XYZ file of N, CA and C in Angstrom:
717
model
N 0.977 -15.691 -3.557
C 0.640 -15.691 -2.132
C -0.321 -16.816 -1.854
N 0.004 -17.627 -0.810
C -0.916 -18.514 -0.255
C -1.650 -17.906 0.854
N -3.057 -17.856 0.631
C -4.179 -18.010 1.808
C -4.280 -19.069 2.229
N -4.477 -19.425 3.525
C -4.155 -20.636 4.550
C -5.166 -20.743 4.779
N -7.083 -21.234 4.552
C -8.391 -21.140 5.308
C -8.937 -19.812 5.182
N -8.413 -18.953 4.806
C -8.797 -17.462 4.883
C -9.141 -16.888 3.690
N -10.429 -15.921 4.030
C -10.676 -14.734 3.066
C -10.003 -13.573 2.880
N -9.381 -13.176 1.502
C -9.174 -11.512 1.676
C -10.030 -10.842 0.898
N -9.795 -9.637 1.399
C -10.697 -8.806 0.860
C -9.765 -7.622 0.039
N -10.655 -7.314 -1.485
C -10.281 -6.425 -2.180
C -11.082 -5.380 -2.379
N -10.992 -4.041 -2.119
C -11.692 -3.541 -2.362
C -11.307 -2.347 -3.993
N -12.558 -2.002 -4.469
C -12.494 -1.207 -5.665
C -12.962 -0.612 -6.153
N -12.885 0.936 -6.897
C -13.792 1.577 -6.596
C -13.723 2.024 -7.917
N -15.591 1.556 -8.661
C -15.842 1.792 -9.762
C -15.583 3.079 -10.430
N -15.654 3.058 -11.809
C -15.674 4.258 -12.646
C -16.786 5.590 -11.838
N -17.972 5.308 -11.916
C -18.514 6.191 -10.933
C -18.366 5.664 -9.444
N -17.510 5.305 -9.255
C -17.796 5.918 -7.640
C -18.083 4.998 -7.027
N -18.718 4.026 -7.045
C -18.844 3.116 -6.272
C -18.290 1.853 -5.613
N -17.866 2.009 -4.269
C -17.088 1.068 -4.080
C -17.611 -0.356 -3.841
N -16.702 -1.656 -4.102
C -16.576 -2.745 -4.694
C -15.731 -3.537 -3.714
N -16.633 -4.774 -3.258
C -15.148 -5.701 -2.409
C -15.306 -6.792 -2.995
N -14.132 -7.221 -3.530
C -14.330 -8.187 -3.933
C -13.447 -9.632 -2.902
N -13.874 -10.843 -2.717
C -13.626 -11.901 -1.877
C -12.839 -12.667 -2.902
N -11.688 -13.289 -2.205
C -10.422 -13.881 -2.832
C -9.973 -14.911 -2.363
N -10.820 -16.562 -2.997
C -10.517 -17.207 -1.872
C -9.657 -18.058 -1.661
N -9.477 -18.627 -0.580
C -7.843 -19.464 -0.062
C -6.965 -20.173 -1.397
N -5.682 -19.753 -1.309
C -5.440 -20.127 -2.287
C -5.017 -19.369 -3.838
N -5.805 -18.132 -3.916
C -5.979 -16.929 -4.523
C -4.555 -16.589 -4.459
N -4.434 -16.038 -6.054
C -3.267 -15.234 -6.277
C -4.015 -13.384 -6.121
N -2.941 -12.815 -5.381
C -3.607 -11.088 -5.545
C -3.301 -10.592 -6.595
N -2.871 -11.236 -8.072
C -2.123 -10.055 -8.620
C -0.671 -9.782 -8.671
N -0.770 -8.718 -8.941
C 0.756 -8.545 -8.713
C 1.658 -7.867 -7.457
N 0.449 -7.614 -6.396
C 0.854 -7.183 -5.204
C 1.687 -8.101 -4.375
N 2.034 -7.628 -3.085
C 2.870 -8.433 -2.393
C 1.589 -9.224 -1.079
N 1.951 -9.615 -0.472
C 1.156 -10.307 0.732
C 0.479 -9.347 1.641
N -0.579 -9.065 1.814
C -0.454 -7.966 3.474
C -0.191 -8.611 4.795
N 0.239 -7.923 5.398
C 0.687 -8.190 6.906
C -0.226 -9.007 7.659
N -1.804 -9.548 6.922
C -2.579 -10.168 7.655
C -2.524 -11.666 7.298
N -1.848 -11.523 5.963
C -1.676 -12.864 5.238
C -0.769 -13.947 5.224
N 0.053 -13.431 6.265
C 1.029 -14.201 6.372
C 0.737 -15.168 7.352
N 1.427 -16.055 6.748
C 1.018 -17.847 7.658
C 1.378 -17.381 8.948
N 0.220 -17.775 10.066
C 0.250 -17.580 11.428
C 1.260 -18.067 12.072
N 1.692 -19.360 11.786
C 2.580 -20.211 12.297
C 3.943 -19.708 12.176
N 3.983 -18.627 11.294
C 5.626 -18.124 11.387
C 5.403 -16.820 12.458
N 4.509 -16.452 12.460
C 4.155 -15.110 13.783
C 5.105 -15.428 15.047
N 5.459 -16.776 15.306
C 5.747 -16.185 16.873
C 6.933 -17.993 17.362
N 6.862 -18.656 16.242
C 7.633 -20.057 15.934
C 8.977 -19.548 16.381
N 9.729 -18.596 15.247
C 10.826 -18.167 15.324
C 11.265 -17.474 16.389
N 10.648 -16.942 17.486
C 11.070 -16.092 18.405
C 10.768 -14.707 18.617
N 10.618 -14.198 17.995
C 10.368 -12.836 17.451
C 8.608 -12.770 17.970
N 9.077 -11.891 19.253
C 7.761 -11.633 20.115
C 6.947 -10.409 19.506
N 8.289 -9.521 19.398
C 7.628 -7.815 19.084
C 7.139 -8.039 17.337
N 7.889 -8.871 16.666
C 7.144 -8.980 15.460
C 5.810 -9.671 15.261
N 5.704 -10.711 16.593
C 4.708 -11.425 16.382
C 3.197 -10.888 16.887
N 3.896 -9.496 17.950
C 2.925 -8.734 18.533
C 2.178 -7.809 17.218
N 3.432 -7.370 16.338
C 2.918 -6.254 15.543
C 2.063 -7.154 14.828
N 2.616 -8.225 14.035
C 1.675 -8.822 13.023
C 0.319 -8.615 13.515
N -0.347 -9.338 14.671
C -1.620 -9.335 14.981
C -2.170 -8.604 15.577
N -1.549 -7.463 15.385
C -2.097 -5.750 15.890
C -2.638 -5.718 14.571
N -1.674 -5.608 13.757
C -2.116 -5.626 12.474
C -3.205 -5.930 12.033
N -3.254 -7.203 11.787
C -4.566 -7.821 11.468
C -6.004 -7.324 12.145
N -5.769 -7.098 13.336
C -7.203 -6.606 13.917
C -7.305 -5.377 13.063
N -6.288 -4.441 12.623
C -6.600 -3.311 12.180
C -7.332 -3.339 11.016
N -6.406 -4.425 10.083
C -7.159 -5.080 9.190
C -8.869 -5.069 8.982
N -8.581 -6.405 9.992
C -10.305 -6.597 10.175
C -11.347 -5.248 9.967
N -10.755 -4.303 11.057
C -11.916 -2.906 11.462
C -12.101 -2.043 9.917
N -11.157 -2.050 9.173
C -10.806 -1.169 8.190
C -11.953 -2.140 7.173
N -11.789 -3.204 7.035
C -12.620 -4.548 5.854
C -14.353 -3.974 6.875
N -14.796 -3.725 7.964
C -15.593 -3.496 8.472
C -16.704 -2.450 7.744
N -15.320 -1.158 8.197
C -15.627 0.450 7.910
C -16.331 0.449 5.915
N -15.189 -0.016 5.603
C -15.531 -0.514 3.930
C -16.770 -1.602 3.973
N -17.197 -2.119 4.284
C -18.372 -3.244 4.318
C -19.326 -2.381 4.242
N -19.181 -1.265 5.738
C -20.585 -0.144 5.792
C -20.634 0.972 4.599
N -19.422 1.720 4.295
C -19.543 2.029 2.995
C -20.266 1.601 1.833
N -20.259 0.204 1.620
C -20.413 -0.426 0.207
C -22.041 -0.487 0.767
N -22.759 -0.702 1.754
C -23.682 -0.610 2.501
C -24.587 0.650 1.989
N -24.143 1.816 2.980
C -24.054 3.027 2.287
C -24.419 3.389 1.137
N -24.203 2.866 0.322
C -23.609 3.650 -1.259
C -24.822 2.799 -1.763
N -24.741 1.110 -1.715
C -25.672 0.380 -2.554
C -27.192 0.440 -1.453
N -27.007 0.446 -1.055
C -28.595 0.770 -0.334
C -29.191 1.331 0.525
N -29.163 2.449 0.301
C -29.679 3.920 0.654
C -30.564 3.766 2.251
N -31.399 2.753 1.849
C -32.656 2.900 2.671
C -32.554 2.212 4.029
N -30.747 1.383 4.141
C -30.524 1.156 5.370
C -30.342 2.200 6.149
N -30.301 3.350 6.024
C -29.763 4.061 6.763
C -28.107 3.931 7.191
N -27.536 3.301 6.778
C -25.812 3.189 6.768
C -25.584 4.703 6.406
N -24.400 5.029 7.133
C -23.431 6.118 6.342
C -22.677 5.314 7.118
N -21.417 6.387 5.988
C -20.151 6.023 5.562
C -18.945 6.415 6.613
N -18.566 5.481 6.907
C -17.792 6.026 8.533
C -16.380 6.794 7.788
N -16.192 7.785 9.056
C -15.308 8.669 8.842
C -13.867 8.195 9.466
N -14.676 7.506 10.712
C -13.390 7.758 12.227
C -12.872 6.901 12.098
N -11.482 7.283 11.245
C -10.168 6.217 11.420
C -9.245 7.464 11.377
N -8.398 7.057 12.380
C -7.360 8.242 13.051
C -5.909 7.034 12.605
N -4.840 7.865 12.025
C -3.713 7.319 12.039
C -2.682 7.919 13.091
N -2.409 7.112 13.787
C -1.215 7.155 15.082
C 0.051 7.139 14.455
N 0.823 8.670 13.993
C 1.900 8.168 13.059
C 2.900 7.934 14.212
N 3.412 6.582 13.683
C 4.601 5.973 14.266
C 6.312 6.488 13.289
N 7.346 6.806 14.226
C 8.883 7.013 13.881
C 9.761 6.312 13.502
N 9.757 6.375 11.988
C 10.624 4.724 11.582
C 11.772 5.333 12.268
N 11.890 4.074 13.142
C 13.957 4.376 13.858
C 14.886 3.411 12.568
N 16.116 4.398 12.320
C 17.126 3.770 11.382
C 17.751 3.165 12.732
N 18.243 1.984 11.595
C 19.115 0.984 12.235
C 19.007 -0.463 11.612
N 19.650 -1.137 12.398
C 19.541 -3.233 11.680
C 18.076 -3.505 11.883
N 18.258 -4.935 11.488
C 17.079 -5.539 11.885
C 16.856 -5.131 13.172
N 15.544 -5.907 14.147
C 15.191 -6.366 14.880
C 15.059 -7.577 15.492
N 15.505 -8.171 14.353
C 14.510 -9.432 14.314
C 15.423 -10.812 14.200
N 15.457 -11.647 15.113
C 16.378 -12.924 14.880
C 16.220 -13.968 13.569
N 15.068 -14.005 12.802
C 15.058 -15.203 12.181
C 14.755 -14.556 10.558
N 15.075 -15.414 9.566
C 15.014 -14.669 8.490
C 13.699 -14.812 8.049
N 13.208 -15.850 8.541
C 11.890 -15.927 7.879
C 10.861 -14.628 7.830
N 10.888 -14.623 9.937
C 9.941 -13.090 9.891
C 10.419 -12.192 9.135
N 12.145 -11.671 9.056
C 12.585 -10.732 8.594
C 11.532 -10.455 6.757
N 11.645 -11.831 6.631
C 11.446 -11.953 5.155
C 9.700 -11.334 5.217
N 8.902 -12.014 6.109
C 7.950 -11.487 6.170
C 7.192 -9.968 6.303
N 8.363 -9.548 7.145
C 8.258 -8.048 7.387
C 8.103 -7.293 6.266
N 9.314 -7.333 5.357
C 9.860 -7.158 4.055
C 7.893 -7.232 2.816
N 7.813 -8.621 2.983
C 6.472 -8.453 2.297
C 5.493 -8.003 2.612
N 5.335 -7.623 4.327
C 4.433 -6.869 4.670
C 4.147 -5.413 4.285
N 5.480 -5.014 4.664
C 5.990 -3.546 4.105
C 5.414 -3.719 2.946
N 5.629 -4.391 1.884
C 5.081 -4.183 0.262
C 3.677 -3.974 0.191
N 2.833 -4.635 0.740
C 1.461 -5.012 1.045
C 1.084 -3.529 1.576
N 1.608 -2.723 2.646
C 1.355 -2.100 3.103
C 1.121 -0.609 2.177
N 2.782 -0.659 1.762
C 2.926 0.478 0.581
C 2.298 0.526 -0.425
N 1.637 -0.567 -1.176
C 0.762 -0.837 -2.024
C -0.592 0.149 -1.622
N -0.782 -0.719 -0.610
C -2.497 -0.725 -0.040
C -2.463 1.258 0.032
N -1.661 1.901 0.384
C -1.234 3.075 0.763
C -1.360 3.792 -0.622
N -0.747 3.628 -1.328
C -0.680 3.756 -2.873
C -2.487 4.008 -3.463
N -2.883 2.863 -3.234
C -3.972 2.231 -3.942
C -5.507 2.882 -3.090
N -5.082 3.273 -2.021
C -6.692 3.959 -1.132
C -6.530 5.612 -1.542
N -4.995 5.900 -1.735
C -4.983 7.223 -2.062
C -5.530 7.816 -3.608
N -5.048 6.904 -4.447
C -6.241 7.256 -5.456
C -7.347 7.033 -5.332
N -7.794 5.445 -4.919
C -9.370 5.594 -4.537
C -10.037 6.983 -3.954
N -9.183 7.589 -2.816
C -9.751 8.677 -2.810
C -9.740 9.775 -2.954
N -9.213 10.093 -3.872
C -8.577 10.909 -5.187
C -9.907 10.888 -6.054
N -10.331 9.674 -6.222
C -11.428 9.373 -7.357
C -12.530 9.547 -6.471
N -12.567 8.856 -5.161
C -14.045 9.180 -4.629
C -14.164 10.616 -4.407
N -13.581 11.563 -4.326
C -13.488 13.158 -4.317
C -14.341 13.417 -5.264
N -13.045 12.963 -6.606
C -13.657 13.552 -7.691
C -15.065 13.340 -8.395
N -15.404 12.563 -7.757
C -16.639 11.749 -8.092
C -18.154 12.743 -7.240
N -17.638 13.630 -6.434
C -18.771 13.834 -5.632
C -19.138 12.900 -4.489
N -18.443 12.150 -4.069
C -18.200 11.798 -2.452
C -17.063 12.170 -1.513
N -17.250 12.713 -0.449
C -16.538 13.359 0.162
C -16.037 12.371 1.139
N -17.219 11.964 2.185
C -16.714 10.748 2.970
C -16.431 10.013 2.647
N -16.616 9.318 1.390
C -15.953 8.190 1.504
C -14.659 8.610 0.814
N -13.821 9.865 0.026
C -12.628 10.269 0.257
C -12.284 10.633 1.627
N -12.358 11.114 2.465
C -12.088 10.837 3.675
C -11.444 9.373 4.439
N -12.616 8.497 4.178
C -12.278 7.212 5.166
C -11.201 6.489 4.104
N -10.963 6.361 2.448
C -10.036 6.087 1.740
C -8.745 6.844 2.109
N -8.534 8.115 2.271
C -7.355 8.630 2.613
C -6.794 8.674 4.353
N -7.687 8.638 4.885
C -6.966 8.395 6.452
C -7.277 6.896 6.181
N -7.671 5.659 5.783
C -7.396 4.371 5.999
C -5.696 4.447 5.523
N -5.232 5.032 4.572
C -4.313 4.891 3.136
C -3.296 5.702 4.601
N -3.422 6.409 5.335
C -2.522 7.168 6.185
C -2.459 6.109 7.135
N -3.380 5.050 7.916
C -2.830 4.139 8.762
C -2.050 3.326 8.111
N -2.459 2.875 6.599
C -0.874 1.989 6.320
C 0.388 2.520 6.331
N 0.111 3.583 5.855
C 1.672 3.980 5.494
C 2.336 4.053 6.493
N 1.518 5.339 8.091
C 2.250 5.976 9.076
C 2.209 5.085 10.018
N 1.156 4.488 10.227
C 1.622 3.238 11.392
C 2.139 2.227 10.752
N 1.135 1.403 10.318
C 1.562 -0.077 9.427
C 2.956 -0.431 9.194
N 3.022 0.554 7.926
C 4.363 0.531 7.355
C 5.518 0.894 8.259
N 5.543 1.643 8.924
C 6.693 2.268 9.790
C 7.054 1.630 10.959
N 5.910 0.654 11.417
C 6.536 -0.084 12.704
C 6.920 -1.384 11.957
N 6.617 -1.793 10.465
C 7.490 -3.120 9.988
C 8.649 -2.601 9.481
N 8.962 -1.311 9.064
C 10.232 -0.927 8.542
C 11.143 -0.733 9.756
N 10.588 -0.178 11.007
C 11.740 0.140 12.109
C 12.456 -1.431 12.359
N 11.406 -2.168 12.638
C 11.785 -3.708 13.174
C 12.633 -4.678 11.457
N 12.375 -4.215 10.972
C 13.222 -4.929 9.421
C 14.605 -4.324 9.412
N 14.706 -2.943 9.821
C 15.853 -2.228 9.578
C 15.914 -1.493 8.447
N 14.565 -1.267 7.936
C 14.481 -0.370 6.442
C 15.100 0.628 6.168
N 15.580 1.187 7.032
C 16.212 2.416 7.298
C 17.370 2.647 8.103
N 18.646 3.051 6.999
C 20.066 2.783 7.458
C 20.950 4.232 7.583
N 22.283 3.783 7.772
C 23.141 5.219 7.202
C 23.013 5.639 5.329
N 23.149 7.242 5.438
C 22.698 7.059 3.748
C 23.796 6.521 2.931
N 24.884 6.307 3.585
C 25.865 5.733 2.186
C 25.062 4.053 1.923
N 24.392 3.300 3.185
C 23.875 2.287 2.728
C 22.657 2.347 2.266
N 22.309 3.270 2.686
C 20.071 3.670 1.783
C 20.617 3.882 0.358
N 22.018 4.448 0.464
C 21.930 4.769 -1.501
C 22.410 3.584 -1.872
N 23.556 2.890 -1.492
C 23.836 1.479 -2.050
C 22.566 0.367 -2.241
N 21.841 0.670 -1.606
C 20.652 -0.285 -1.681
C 19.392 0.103 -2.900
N 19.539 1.661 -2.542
C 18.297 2.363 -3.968
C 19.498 1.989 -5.463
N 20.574 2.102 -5.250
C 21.134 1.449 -6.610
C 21.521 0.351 -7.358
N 21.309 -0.654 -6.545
C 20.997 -2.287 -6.489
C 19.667 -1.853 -6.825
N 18.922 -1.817 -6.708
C 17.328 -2.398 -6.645
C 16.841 -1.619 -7.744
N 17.246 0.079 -8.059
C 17.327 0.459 -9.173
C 17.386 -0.268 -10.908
N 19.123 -0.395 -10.218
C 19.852 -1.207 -11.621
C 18.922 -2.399 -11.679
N 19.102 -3.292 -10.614
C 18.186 -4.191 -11.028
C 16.545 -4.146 -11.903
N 15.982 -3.482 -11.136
C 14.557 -3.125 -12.255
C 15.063 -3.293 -13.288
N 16.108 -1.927 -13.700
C 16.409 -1.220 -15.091
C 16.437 -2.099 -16.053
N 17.647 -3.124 -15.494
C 17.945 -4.549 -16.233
C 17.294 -5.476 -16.185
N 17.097 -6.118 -15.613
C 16.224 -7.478 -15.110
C 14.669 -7.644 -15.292
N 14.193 -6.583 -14.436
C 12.756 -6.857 -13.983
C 12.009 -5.979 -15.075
N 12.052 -4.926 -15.459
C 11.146 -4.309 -16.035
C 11.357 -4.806 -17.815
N 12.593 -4.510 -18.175
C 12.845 -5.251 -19.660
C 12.284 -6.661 -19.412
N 12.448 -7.854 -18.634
C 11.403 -8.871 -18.854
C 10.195 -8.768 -19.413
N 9.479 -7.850 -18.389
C 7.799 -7.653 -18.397
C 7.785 -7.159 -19.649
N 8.584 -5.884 -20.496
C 8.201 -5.514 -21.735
C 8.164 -6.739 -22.446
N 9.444 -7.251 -22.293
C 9.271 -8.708 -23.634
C 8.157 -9.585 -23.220
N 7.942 -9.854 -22.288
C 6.584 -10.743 -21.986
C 5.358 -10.163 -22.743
N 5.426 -8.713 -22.411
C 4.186 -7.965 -22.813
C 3.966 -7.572 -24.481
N 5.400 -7.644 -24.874
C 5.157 -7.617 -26.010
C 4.931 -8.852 -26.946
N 5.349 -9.981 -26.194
C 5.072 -11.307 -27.218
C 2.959 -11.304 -26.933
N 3.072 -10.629 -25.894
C 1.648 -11.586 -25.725
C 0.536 -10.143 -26.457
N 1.813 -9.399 -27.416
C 0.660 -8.250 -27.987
C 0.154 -7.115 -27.611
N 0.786 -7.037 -26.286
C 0.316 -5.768 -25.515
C 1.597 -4.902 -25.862
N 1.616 -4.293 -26.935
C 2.803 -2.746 -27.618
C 2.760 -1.766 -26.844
N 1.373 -1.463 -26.235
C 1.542 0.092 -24.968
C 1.877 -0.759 -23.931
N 1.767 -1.451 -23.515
C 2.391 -1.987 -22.391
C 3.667 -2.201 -21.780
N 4.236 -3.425 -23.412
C 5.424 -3.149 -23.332
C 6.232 -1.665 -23.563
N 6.135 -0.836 -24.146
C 6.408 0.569 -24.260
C 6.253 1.245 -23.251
N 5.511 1.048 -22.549
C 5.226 2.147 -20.990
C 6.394 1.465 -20.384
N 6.730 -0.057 -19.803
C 7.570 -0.983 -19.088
C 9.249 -0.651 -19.876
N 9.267 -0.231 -20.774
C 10.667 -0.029 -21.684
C 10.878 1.217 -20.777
N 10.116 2.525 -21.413
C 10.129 3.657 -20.296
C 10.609 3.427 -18.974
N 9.910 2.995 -18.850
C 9.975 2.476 -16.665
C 11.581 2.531 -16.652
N 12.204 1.320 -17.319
C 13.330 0.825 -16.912
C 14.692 1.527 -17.163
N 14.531 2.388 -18.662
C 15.327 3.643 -18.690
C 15.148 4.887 -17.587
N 13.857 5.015 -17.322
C 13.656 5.730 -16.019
C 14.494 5.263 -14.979
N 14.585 3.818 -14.589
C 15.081 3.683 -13.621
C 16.602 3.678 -13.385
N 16.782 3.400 -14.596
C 18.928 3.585 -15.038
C 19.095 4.707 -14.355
N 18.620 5.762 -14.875
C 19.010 6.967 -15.016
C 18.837 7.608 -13.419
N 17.764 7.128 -12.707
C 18.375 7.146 -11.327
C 19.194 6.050 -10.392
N 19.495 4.994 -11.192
C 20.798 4.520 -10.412
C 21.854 5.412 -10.426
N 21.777 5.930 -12.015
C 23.102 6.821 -12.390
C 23.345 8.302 -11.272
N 21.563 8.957 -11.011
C 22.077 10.006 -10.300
C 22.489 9.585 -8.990
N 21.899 8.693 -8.548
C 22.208 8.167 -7.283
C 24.119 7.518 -6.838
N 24.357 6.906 -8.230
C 25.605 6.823 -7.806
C 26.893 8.114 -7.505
N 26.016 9.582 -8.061
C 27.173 10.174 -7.986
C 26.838 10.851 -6.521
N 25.936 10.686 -6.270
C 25.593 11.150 -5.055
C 26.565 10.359 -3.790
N 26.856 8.556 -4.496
C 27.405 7.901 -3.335
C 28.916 8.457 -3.565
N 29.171 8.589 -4.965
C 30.560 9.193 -5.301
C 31.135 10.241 -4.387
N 30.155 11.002 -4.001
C 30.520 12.810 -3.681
C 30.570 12.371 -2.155
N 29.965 11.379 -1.297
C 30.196 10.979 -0.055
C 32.039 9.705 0.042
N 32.141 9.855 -0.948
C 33.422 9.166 -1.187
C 33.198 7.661 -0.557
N 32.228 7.121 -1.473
C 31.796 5.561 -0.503
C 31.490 4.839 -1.966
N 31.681 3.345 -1.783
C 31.794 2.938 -3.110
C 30.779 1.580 -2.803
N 30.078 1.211 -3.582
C 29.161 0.427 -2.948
C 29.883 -1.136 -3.374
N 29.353 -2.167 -2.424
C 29.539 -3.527 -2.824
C 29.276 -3.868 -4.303
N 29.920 -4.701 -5.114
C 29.313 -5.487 -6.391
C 28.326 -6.238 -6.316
N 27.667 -6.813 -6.839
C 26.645 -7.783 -7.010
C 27.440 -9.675 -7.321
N 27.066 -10.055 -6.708
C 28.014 -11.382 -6.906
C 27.448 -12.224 -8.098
């Protein structure tokens, strides 16, 4: 991912408990995550045509911003008592209705963008819900709170108004043709790589967890195909 002039922010939340932002600057790879919806080059926001995508993007981002805020006062909070900071609670998620159907969207680029936003999103969703999983378990309450309703605006808004406008969501003979492409693919391709990578470079549990993964994932292409079987629908080949 390219940062264009811009900071992101990571946040992380120590073994005990304490949360951590760390600054990532222009230029910065995240890892192995995908882009968030704030990161994407401005100049494709609204170039291509695509008004309602270009609206969501920078809804987005402000949300962004407030959420990097709420976490600022947290880390506030936590490391120095004697400001008087607490730890904000009030973030409300507005769940939005992924509508099935096509795209939205005229140009492939945004489309493409959407696509990585969504990842960014599901990630970030993923990743606040254990944080506050752990800040629970840790003996903080609020700040499990503001980790799990932040982790509910990605998923239920965030995510769901870039999936309606991408078309994430189809008829199921095509949601299963698509979970069995992307399946098989892992199974084969993507996850057996990472083991052999992981194992030349010495990492044996690594590669071994990533071997797992990818037999995991066969085995639901496999249930999935009989599922497309029993709808009597046969999916495209792979070219």
């Amino acid at each position: 991912m390219e940062s264009r002039g811009l900071v992101c922010w990571k946040v992380s939340l120590t073994i005990a408990g304490t949360v951590v932002l760390l600054s990532v600057g222009a230029g910065s790879a995240m890892g192995a995550s995908a882009p968030r919806s704030d990161d994407v080059d401005p100049s494709t926001r609204t170039n291509d045509g695509d008004r309602e995508a270009a609206r969501l993007f920078s809804e987005v981002g402000k949300d962004e911003a407030r959420h990097r805020e709420k976490f600022l006062q947290a880390q506030k909070a936590l490391t120095d008592p004697s400001s008087g900071a607490t730890i904000p609670t009030d973030v409300r998620a507005r769940p939005v209705e992924i509508q099935a159907g096509p795209s939205k969207v005229s140009s492939s680029r945004t489309l493409e963008n959407l696509r990585a936003a969504m990842k960014g999103e599901a990630f970030a969703y993923a990743k606040y819900t254990l944080y506050g999983d752990r800040a629970r378990e840790t003996g903080q309450p609020r700040l499990a709170r503001l980790f799990h309703r932040t982790a509910a605006v990605e998923r239920t808004e965030h995510f769901a108004e870039h999936a309606s406008l991408a078309g994430a969501v189809r008829d199921t003979g095509t949601n299963l043709c698509a979970t069995i492409k992307g399946e098989t693919y892992e199974g084969t391709r993507i996850y057996p790589e990472y083991a052999r990578q992981a194992s030349a470079a010495g990492d044996s549990e690594v590669a071994e967890v990533l071997n797992g993964t990818a037999k995991d994932e066969l085995r639901h292409a496999k249930a999935f195909s009989k599922k497309v079987a029993k709808l009597g629908r046969q999916c495209p080949t792979s070219s």
